[in-house]
GROMACS .gro file of C-alpha atoms in nm:
model
  352
    1MET     CA    1   1.623  -0.371   0.552
    2LYS     CA    2   1.256  -0.253   0.593
    3VAL     CA    3   1.153  -0.126   0.912
    4ASP     CA    4   0.825   0.089   0.871
    5TRP     CA    5   0.975   0.446   1.068
    6GLY     CA    6   0.911   0.721   0.882
    7PHE     CA    7   1.090   1.084   0.950
    8VAL     CA    8   1.012   1.371   1.171
    9SER     CA    9   1.005   1.632   0.919
   10PRO     CA   10   0.840   1.618   0.558
   11SER     CA   11   1.151   1.951   0.563
   12PHE     CA   12   1.408   1.669   0.487
   13ILE     CA   13   1.191   1.531   0.175
   14THR     CA   14   1.452   1.535  -0.130
   15ASN     CA   15   1.127   1.378  -0.412
   16ARG     CA   16   0.929   1.610  -0.409
   17ASN     CA   17   0.723   1.397  -0.653
   18SER     CA   18   0.741   1.055  -0.460
   19ALA     CA   19   0.783   1.293  -0.082
   20LYS     CA   20   1.101   1.103   0.003
   21CYS     CA   21   1.374   1.130   0.105
   22SER     CA   22   1.670   0.957  -0.070
   23LEU     CA   23   1.972   0.950   0.069
   24ARG     CA   24   2.237   0.762  -0.130
   25ASN     CA   25   2.590   0.633   0.024
   26PRO     CA   26   2.486   0.797   0.381
   27PHE     CA   27   2.647   0.750   0.738
   28ILE     CA   28   2.424   0.666   0.989
   29LEU     CA   29   2.403   0.770   1.396
   30ILE     CA   30   2.174   0.528   1.602
   31HIS     CA   31   2.035   0.688   1.896
   32ALA     CA   32   1.834   0.459   2.204
   33ASN     CA   33   1.760   0.782   2.412
   34LYS     CA   34   1.625   1.148   2.324
   35ILE     CA   35   1.817   1.344   2.150
   36LEU     CA   36   1.862   1.714   2.353
   37THR     CA   37   2.192   1.879   2.181
   38GLU     CA   38   2.421   1.907   1.921
   39ASP     CA   39   2.731   1.715   2.060
   40VAL     CA   40   2.674   1.390   1.926
   41VAL     CA   41   2.544   1.538   1.629
   42LYS     CA   42   2.855   1.786   1.513
   43GLN     CA   43   3.079   1.424   1.563
   44ALA     CA   44   2.874   1.226   1.319
   45ILE     CA   45   2.901   1.507   1.083
   46ARG     CA   46   3.135   1.346   0.839
   47PRO     CA   47   3.225   1.616   0.456
   48ARG     CA   48   3.045   1.495   0.156
   49ARG     CA   49   2.840   1.245   0.367
   50PRO     CA   50   2.544   1.291   0.391
   51LEU     CA   51   2.400   1.150   0.738
   52LEU     CA   52   2.051   0.875   0.867
   53ILE     CA   53   2.018   0.998   1.252
   54VAL     CA   54   1.807   0.738   1.382
   55ALA     CA   55   1.669   0.845   1.759
   56GLU     CA   56   1.417   0.735   2.000
   57ASP     CA   57   1.314   1.134   1.941
   58VAL     CA   58   1.414   1.456   1.923
   59GLU     CA   59   1.402   1.804   2.081
   60THR     CA   60   1.154   2.005   1.815
   61GLU     CA   61   1.375   2.322   1.861
   62LEU     CA   62   1.777   2.078   1.756
   63VAL     CA   63   1.576   2.000   1.453
   64ARG     CA   64   1.503   2.310   1.356
   65SER     CA   65   1.853   2.408   1.439
   66LEU     CA   66   2.047   2.109   1.219
   67ARG     CA   67   1.827   2.199   0.920
   68ARG     CA   68   1.854   2.494   0.932
   69SER     CA   69   2.237   2.548   1.012
   70TYR     CA   70   2.330   2.210   0.758
   71ARG     CA   71   2.072   2.285   0.432
   72GLY     CA   72   2.276   2.364   0.129
   73LYS     CA   73   2.575   2.151   0.325
   74SER     CA   74   2.486   1.820   0.368
   75LYS     CA   75   2.180   1.607   0.335
   76LEU     CA   76   1.976   1.540   0.624
   77CYS     CA   77   1.758   1.309   0.813
   78VAL     CA   78   1.645   1.263   1.097
   79VAL     CA   79   1.428   0.894   1.156
   80LYS     CA   80   1.207   0.818   1.542
   81PRO     CA   81   1.041   0.492   1.596
   82PRO     CA   82   0.597   0.553   1.615
   83LYS     CA   83   0.477   0.640   1.901
   84CYS     CA   84   0.284   0.236   1.962
   85GLU     CA   85   0.651   0.131   1.852
   86HIS     CA   86   0.705  -0.083   2.149
   87ASN     CA   87   1.002  -0.303   2.064
   88GLY     CA   88   1.218  -0.012   1.932
   89LYS     CA   89   1.565  -0.031   2.095
   90ALA     CA   90   1.497  -0.412   1.960
   91ILE     CA   91   1.455  -0.293   1.663
   92MET     CA   92   1.754   0.010   1.650
   93GLN     CA   93   1.967  -0.323   1.746
   94ASP     CA   94   1.886  -0.492   1.471
   95LEU     CA   95   1.973  -0.211   1.275
   96ALA     CA   96   2.274  -0.167   1.436
   97VAL     CA   97   2.348  -0.511   1.286
   98PHE     CA   98   2.276  -0.540   0.950
   99THR     CA   99   2.497  -0.133   0.904
  100GLY     CA  100   2.823  -0.226   1.130
  101GLY     CA  101   2.785   0.008   1.390
  102GLU     CA  102   2.644   0.030   1.706
  103VAL     CA  103   2.423   0.193   1.927
  104VAL     CA  104   2.477   0.492   2.073
  105THR     CA  105   2.322   0.476   2.437
  106GLY     CA  106   2.297   0.812   2.748
  107GLU     CA  107   2.581   0.656   2.950
  108SER     CA  108   2.817   0.639   2.552
  109ASP     CA  109   2.704   0.969   2.459
  110MET     CA  110   3.066   1.098   2.549
  111ASN     CA  111   3.229   0.835   2.450
  112PHE     CA  112   3.128   0.885   2.040
  113VAL     CA  113   3.348   0.812   1.868
  114PRO     CA  114   3.335   0.776   1.372
  115GLN     CA  115   3.360   0.373   1.487
  116MET     CA  116   3.037   0.388   1.559
  117LEU     CA  117   2.826   0.480   1.300
  118GLY     CA  118   2.760   0.237   1.079
  119SER     CA  119   2.657   0.337   0.634
  120CYS     CA  120   2.464   0.169   0.357
  121LYS     CA  121   2.436   0.215   0.037
  122GLU     CA  122   2.103   0.376  -0.013
  123VAL     CA  123   1.822   0.448   0.228
  124LYS     CA  124   1.480   0.596   0.113
  125VAL     CA  125   1.287   0.741   0.400
  126SER     CA  126   0.915   0.843   0.340
  127GLN     CA  127   0.648   0.959   0.582
  128ASP     CA  128   0.573   0.650   0.707
  129GLU     CA  129   0.876   0.351   0.577
  130MET     CA  130   1.179   0.409   0.600
  131VAL     CA  131   1.413   0.121   0.361
  132ILE     CA  132   1.723   0.096   0.354
  133VAL     CA  133   1.927  -0.113   0.098
  134GLY     CA  134   2.294  -0.268   0.100
  135GLY     CA  135   2.369  -0.139   0.446
  136SER     CA  136   2.763  -0.214   0.540
  137GLY     CA  137   2.733  -0.513   0.825
  138GLY     CA  138   2.919  -0.804   0.855
  139GLN     CA  139   2.764  -1.164   0.746
  140GLU     CA  140   2.919  -1.390   1.013
  141ASP     CA  141   2.725  -1.033   1.241
  142ILE     CA  142   2.392  -1.091   1.090
  143GLU     CA  143   2.382  -1.537   1.063
  144GLU     CA  144   2.426  -1.477   1.416
  145ARG     CA  145   2.192  -1.183   1.477
  146ARG     CA  146   1.917  -1.460   1.284
  147LYS     CA  147   2.056  -1.722   1.470
  148GLU     CA  148   1.953  -1.594   1.809
  149LEU     CA  149   1.625  -1.481   1.693
  150LYS     CA  150   1.456  -1.772   1.573
  151PHE     CA  151   1.662  -1.936   1.918
  152SER     CA  152   1.382  -1.692   2.097
  153ILE     CA  153   1.101  -1.718   1.895
  154MET     CA  154   1.169  -2.144   1.966
  155SER     CA  155   1.207  -2.019   2.320
  156SER     CA  156   0.869  -1.800   2.314
  157THR     CA  157   0.547  -1.835   2.455
  158SER     CA  158   0.369  -1.541   2.438
  159ASN     CA  159   0.146  -1.503   2.057
  160ASP     CA  160   0.210  -1.113   2.017
  161GLU     CA  161   0.611  -1.181   2.135
  162LEU     CA  162   0.594  -1.390   1.901
  163LYS     CA  163   0.497  -1.206   1.579
  164LEU     CA  164   0.781  -0.975   1.601
  165LEU     CA  165   1.051  -1.193   1.691
  166GLU     CA  166   0.921  -1.378   1.338
  167LYS     CA  167   0.931  -0.956   1.217
  168ARG     CA  168   1.232  -0.856   1.290
  169LEU     CA  169   1.297  -1.200   1.153
  170ALA     CA  170   1.184  -1.142   0.822
  171LYS     CA  171   1.333  -0.863   0.784
  172PHE     CA  172   1.704  -0.962   0.795
  173SER     CA  173   1.558  -1.195   0.537
  174CYS     CA  174   1.337  -0.982   0.281
  175GLU     CA  175   1.566  -0.815  -0.031
  176VAL     CA  176   1.428  -0.479  -0.291
  177ALA     CA  177   1.390  -0.506  -0.613
  178TYR     CA  178   1.423  -0.205  -0.821
  179PHE     CA  179   1.300  -0.125  -1.155
  180LYS     CA  180   1.417   0.108  -1.383
  181VAL     CA  181   1.141   0.278  -1.602
  182GLY     CA  182   1.226   0.483  -1.935
  183GLY     CA  183   1.035   0.702  -2.187
  184ASP     CA  184   1.083   1.003  -2.481
  185SER     CA  185   0.895   1.180  -2.238
  186CYS     CA  186   0.836   1.328  -1.880
  187ALA     CA  187   0.474   1.229  -1.880
  188GLU     CA  188   0.583   0.870  -2.048
  189VAL     CA  189   0.768   0.797  -1.786
  190PHE     CA  190   0.479   0.886  -1.558
  191LYS     CA  191   0.211   0.710  -1.721
  192TYR     CA  192   0.491   0.426  -1.673
  193CYS     CA  193   0.570   0.439  -1.299
  194CYS     CA  194   0.210   0.463  -1.261
  195ARG     CA  195   0.179   0.132  -1.396
  196VAL     CA  196   0.436  -0.098  -1.274
  197TYR     CA  197   0.310   0.019  -0.924
  198ASN     CA  198  -0.043  -0.045  -0.926
  199ALA     CA  199   0.089  -0.347  -1.032
  200ILE     CA  200   0.296  -0.330  -0.734
  201THR     CA  201   0.033  -0.272  -0.538
  202ALA     CA  202  -0.213  -0.494  -0.678
  203SER     CA  203   0.109  -0.760  -0.650
  204LEU     CA  204   0.066  -0.730  -0.246
  205ALA     CA  205  -0.299  -0.702  -0.232
  206ALA     CA  206  -0.347  -1.057  -0.383
  207LEU     CA  207  -0.039  -1.222  -0.146
  208ASP     CA  208  -0.304  -1.037   0.159
  209GLY     CA  209  -0.589  -1.140   0.053
  210GLY     CA  210  -0.584  -1.364  -0.243
  211ILE     CA  211  -0.719  -1.402  -0.602
  212VAL     CA  212  -0.983  -1.409  -0.755
  213ALA     CA  213  -1.088  -1.479  -1.127
  214GLY     CA  214  -1.085  -1.157  -1.353
  215GLY     CA  215  -1.249  -1.035  -1.633
  216GLY     CA  216  -1.540  -0.963  -1.415
  217VAL     CA  217  -1.607  -1.312  -1.348
  218ALA     CA  218  -1.575  -1.252  -0.988
  219LEU     CA  219  -1.804  -0.995  -1.003
  220LEU     CA  220  -2.090  -1.198  -1.252
  221HIS     CA  221  -2.090  -1.525  -0.985
  222ALA     CA  222  -2.167  -1.317  -0.680
  223SER     CA  223  -2.473  -1.164  -0.800
  224LYS     CA  224  -2.652  -1.570  -0.779
  225GLU     CA  225  -2.521  -1.504  -0.401
  226LEU     CA  226  -2.797  -1.195  -0.429
  227GLU     CA  227  -3.089  -1.377  -0.576
  228LYS     CA  228  -3.102  -1.583  -0.242
  229LEU     CA  229  -3.201  -1.345   0.016
  230HIS     CA  230  -3.572  -1.374  -0.017
  231THR     CA  231  -3.787  -0.992  -0.132
  232SER     CA  232  -4.062  -0.957  -0.345
  233TRP     CA  233  -4.084  -0.670  -0.589
  234TYR     CA  234  -4.406  -0.477  -0.348
  235ASN     CA  235  -4.478  -0.524   0.070
  236GLU     CA  236  -4.729  -0.590   0.244
  237LYS     CA  237  -4.925  -0.260   0.192
  238LYS     CA  238  -4.912  -0.316  -0.267
  239LYS     CA  239  -4.598  -0.053  -0.323
  240ARG     CA  240  -4.285  -0.105  -0.447
  241ASN     CA  241  -4.015  -0.222  -0.221
  242ASN     CA  242  -3.704  -0.019  -0.244
  243ARG     CA  243  -3.475  -0.316  -0.045
  244MET     CA  244  -3.609  -0.519  -0.410
  245LEU     CA  245  -3.455  -0.239  -0.619
  246GLY     CA  246  -3.133  -0.211  -0.538
  247VAL     CA  247  -3.102  -0.579  -0.487
  248HIS     CA  248  -3.208  -0.491  -0.914
  249LEU     CA  249  -2.992  -0.268  -0.956
  250VAL     CA  250  -2.664  -0.419  -0.751
  251GLN     CA  251  -2.736  -0.734  -0.961
  252LYS     CA  252  -2.695  -0.578  -1.277
  253ALA     CA  253  -2.408  -0.415  -1.180
  254LEU     CA  254  -2.206  -0.683  -1.079
  255LYS     CA  255  -2.246  -0.753  -1.453
  256ALA     CA  256  -2.140  -0.526  -1.691
  257PRO     CA  257  -1.809  -0.601  -1.694
  258VAL     CA  258  -1.881  -0.915  -1.809
  259CYS     CA  259  -2.152  -0.767  -2.080
  260SER     CA  260  -1.924  -0.505  -2.125
  261ILE     CA  261  -1.607  -0.755  -2.229
  262ALA     CA  262  -1.895  -0.938  -2.457
  263HIS     CA  263  -2.040  -0.643  -2.644
  264ALA     CA  264  -1.696  -0.488  -2.726
  265ALA     CA  265  -1.552  -0.797  -2.884
  266GLY     CA  266  -1.934  -0.817  -3.146
  267PHE     CA  267  -2.091  -1.081  -2.940
  268ASP     CA  268  -2.431  -1.110  -2.771
  269TYR     CA  269  -2.405  -1.028  -2.386
  270SER     CA  270  -2.680  -1.192  -2.287
  271VAL     CA  271  -2.571  -1.559  -2.387
  272VAL     CA  272  -2.274  -1.540  -2.294
  273VAL     CA  273  -2.345  -1.425  -1.936
  274GLU     CA  274  -2.652  -1.669  -1.897
  275LYS     CA  275  -2.375  -1.996  -1.960
  276LEU     CA  276  -2.147  -1.859  -1.774
  277LEU     CA  277  -2.404  -1.781  -1.486
  278GLU     CA  278  -2.437  -2.242  -1.527
  279GLN     CA  279  -2.153  -2.332  -1.525
  280ASP     CA  280  -2.022  -2.485  -1.222
  281ASN     CA  281  -1.669  -2.383  -1.200
  282PRO     CA  282  -1.673  -2.023  -1.074
  283ASP     CA  283  -1.289  -1.936  -1.223
  284LEU     CA  284  -1.475  -2.087  -1.602
  285GLY     CA  285  -1.484  -1.744  -1.868
  286TYR     CA  286  -1.517  -1.588  -2.149
  287ASP     CA  287  -1.259  -1.567  -2.433
  288PRO     CA  288  -1.342  -1.370  -2.693
  289ALA     CA  289  -0.998  -1.407  -2.885
  290LYS     CA  290  -1.020  -1.707  -2.900
  291GLY     CA  291  -1.424  -1.736  -2.870
  292GLU     CA  292  -1.437  -1.989  -2.671
  293PHE     CA  293  -1.506  -2.026  -2.286
  294ILE     CA  294  -1.107  -2.090  -2.050
  295ASP     CA  295  -1.013  -2.120  -1.722
  296LEU     CA  296  -0.896  -1.731  -1.592
  297ILE     CA  297  -0.732  -1.916  -1.331
  298GLU     CA  298  -0.437  -2.124  -1.520
  299CYS     CA  299  -0.464  -1.848  -1.826
  300GLY     CA  300  -0.281  -1.638  -1.551
  301ASN     CA  301  -0.637  -1.299  -1.572
  302VAL     CA  302  -0.686  -1.305  -1.200
  303ASP     CA  303  -0.785  -0.994  -0.978
  304ALA     CA  304  -0.699  -0.899  -0.640
  305ALA     CA  305  -0.954  -1.029  -0.431
  306LEU     CA  306  -0.948  -0.709  -0.166
  307LEU     CA  307  -0.870  -0.490  -0.516
  308VAL     CA  308  -1.218  -0.638  -0.592
  309ASP     CA  309  -1.440  -0.605  -0.232
  310PHE     CA  310  -1.280  -0.225  -0.214
  311GLU     CA  311  -1.460  -0.126  -0.540
  312LEU     CA  312  -1.725  -0.288  -0.464
  313ASN     CA  313  -1.783  -0.100  -0.134
  314ASP     CA  314  -1.637   0.217  -0.283
  315VAL     CA  315  -1.965   0.159  -0.501
  316ALA     CA  316  -2.212   0.102  -0.216
  317TRP     CA  317  -2.095   0.405  -0.091
  318HIS     CA  318  -2.150   0.624  -0.381
  319SER     CA  319  -2.539   0.501  -0.448
  320ASN     CA  320  -2.632   0.536  -0.122
  321CYS     CA  321  -2.498   0.909  -0.110
  322ASN     CA  322  -2.720   0.944  -0.428
  323PHE     CA  323  -3.090   0.809  -0.298
  324GLY     CA  324  -3.027   0.914   0.007
  325THR     CA  325  -2.987   1.262  -0.151
  326ARG     CA  326  -3.215   1.208  -0.406
  327CYS     CA  327  -2.996   1.364  -0.642
  328LEU     CA  328  -2.782   1.276  -0.942
  329GLU     CA  329  -2.540   1.414  -1.199
  330LEU     CA  330  -2.536   1.351  -1.550
  331GLN     CA  331  -2.351   1.463  -1.803
  332SER     CA  332  -2.350   1.443  -2.122
  333SER     CA  333  -2.058   1.256  -2.407
  334LYS     CA  334  -2.223   1.531  -2.627
  335GLY     CA  335  -2.195   1.836  -2.335
  336THR     CA  336  -2.505   2.020  -2.268
  337GLN     CA  337  -2.813   1.872  -2.338
  338THR     CA  338  -3.162   1.968  -2.334
  339GLU     CA  339  -3.399   1.869  -1.995
  340LYS     CA  340  -3.593   1.575  -2.246
  341GLU     CA  341  -3.246   1.456  -2.312
  342ALA     CA  342  -3.131   1.449  -1.991
  343CYS     CA  343  -3.483   1.268  -1.881
  344ASP     CA  344  -3.362   1.041  -2.120
  345LEU     CA  345  -3.020   0.900  -1.970
  346ALA     CA  346  -3.113   0.893  -1.623
  347ASN     CA  347  -3.365   0.613  -1.765
  348GLU     CA  348  -3.137   0.445  -1.992
  349CYS     CA  349  -2.946   0.454  -1.678
  350SER     CA  350  -3.237   0.312  -1.446
  351LEU     CA  351  -3.212   0.569  -1.207
  352ALA     CA  352  -3.508   0.769  -1.301
   0.00000   0.00000   0.00000
């Protein structure tokens, strides 16, 4: 189960590289109110078992005291819902069902017993997210909770409430996938982990915003839309129109990926670009390995639409800074260069 709640302090982090707190086979204390004293916590602490505390709030001084008291003895993590969470009590009930525990309230504080604790195989907590794997809740209780949520969804009349109920129901249905990444050295493992992370992020972005044809084809066809702008190179005062210069530069940048791929494969990129722009199918791209035009969507060569949109906005922002400051830092692959070489490089970039 995944919940968008994070730890109250970064001092609970156990893995500095991922900035997460990882607890294996922990007990889980779920408290519906603010915890003011250590009484409940002391009863919940068990030898050689980590403890995850999920509470509406925890006294700041109590958090410091817990860190000092149990440092080096038992792993501990305190989680609370964000201030904007208006459904915290209901989510705590869901957590209790999933982990096989009970929600401790102000009335049951004095009657707390260890049997009220939940448990799971593993929990990972970051600054704004908590993932619980292998909850100990009974399958019958979980199924009963799902039926209650489905009934509430059918009888709900508010759109906001309906979305919250659907999210809670989805949390009971989701599963967690493990990726085991290995390598010959720490640097190689880190490199592969970054690749897996980038692939997961791109997949999530594609699920959220859809996909477009890869290989720079989507950007190439987007450049045609700029031709619809009715702008001339010179304005009424016969001066050069900077707006048209900007349009020309953006068009050139949008065509650059396809040109680079074709040029690297040893083909005339101008011919490839011209043929692609003549096509009515925006998913059609050029495969340098086969030397033919193919449907990139069918072949699986795709990009996340959100990623492409983000990159365009990022490039536009940097370009705006360059034009606004009238300054651009250029560096040659040969290292230092003379003033003449710098001007030649600027001319090649079409910015001088």
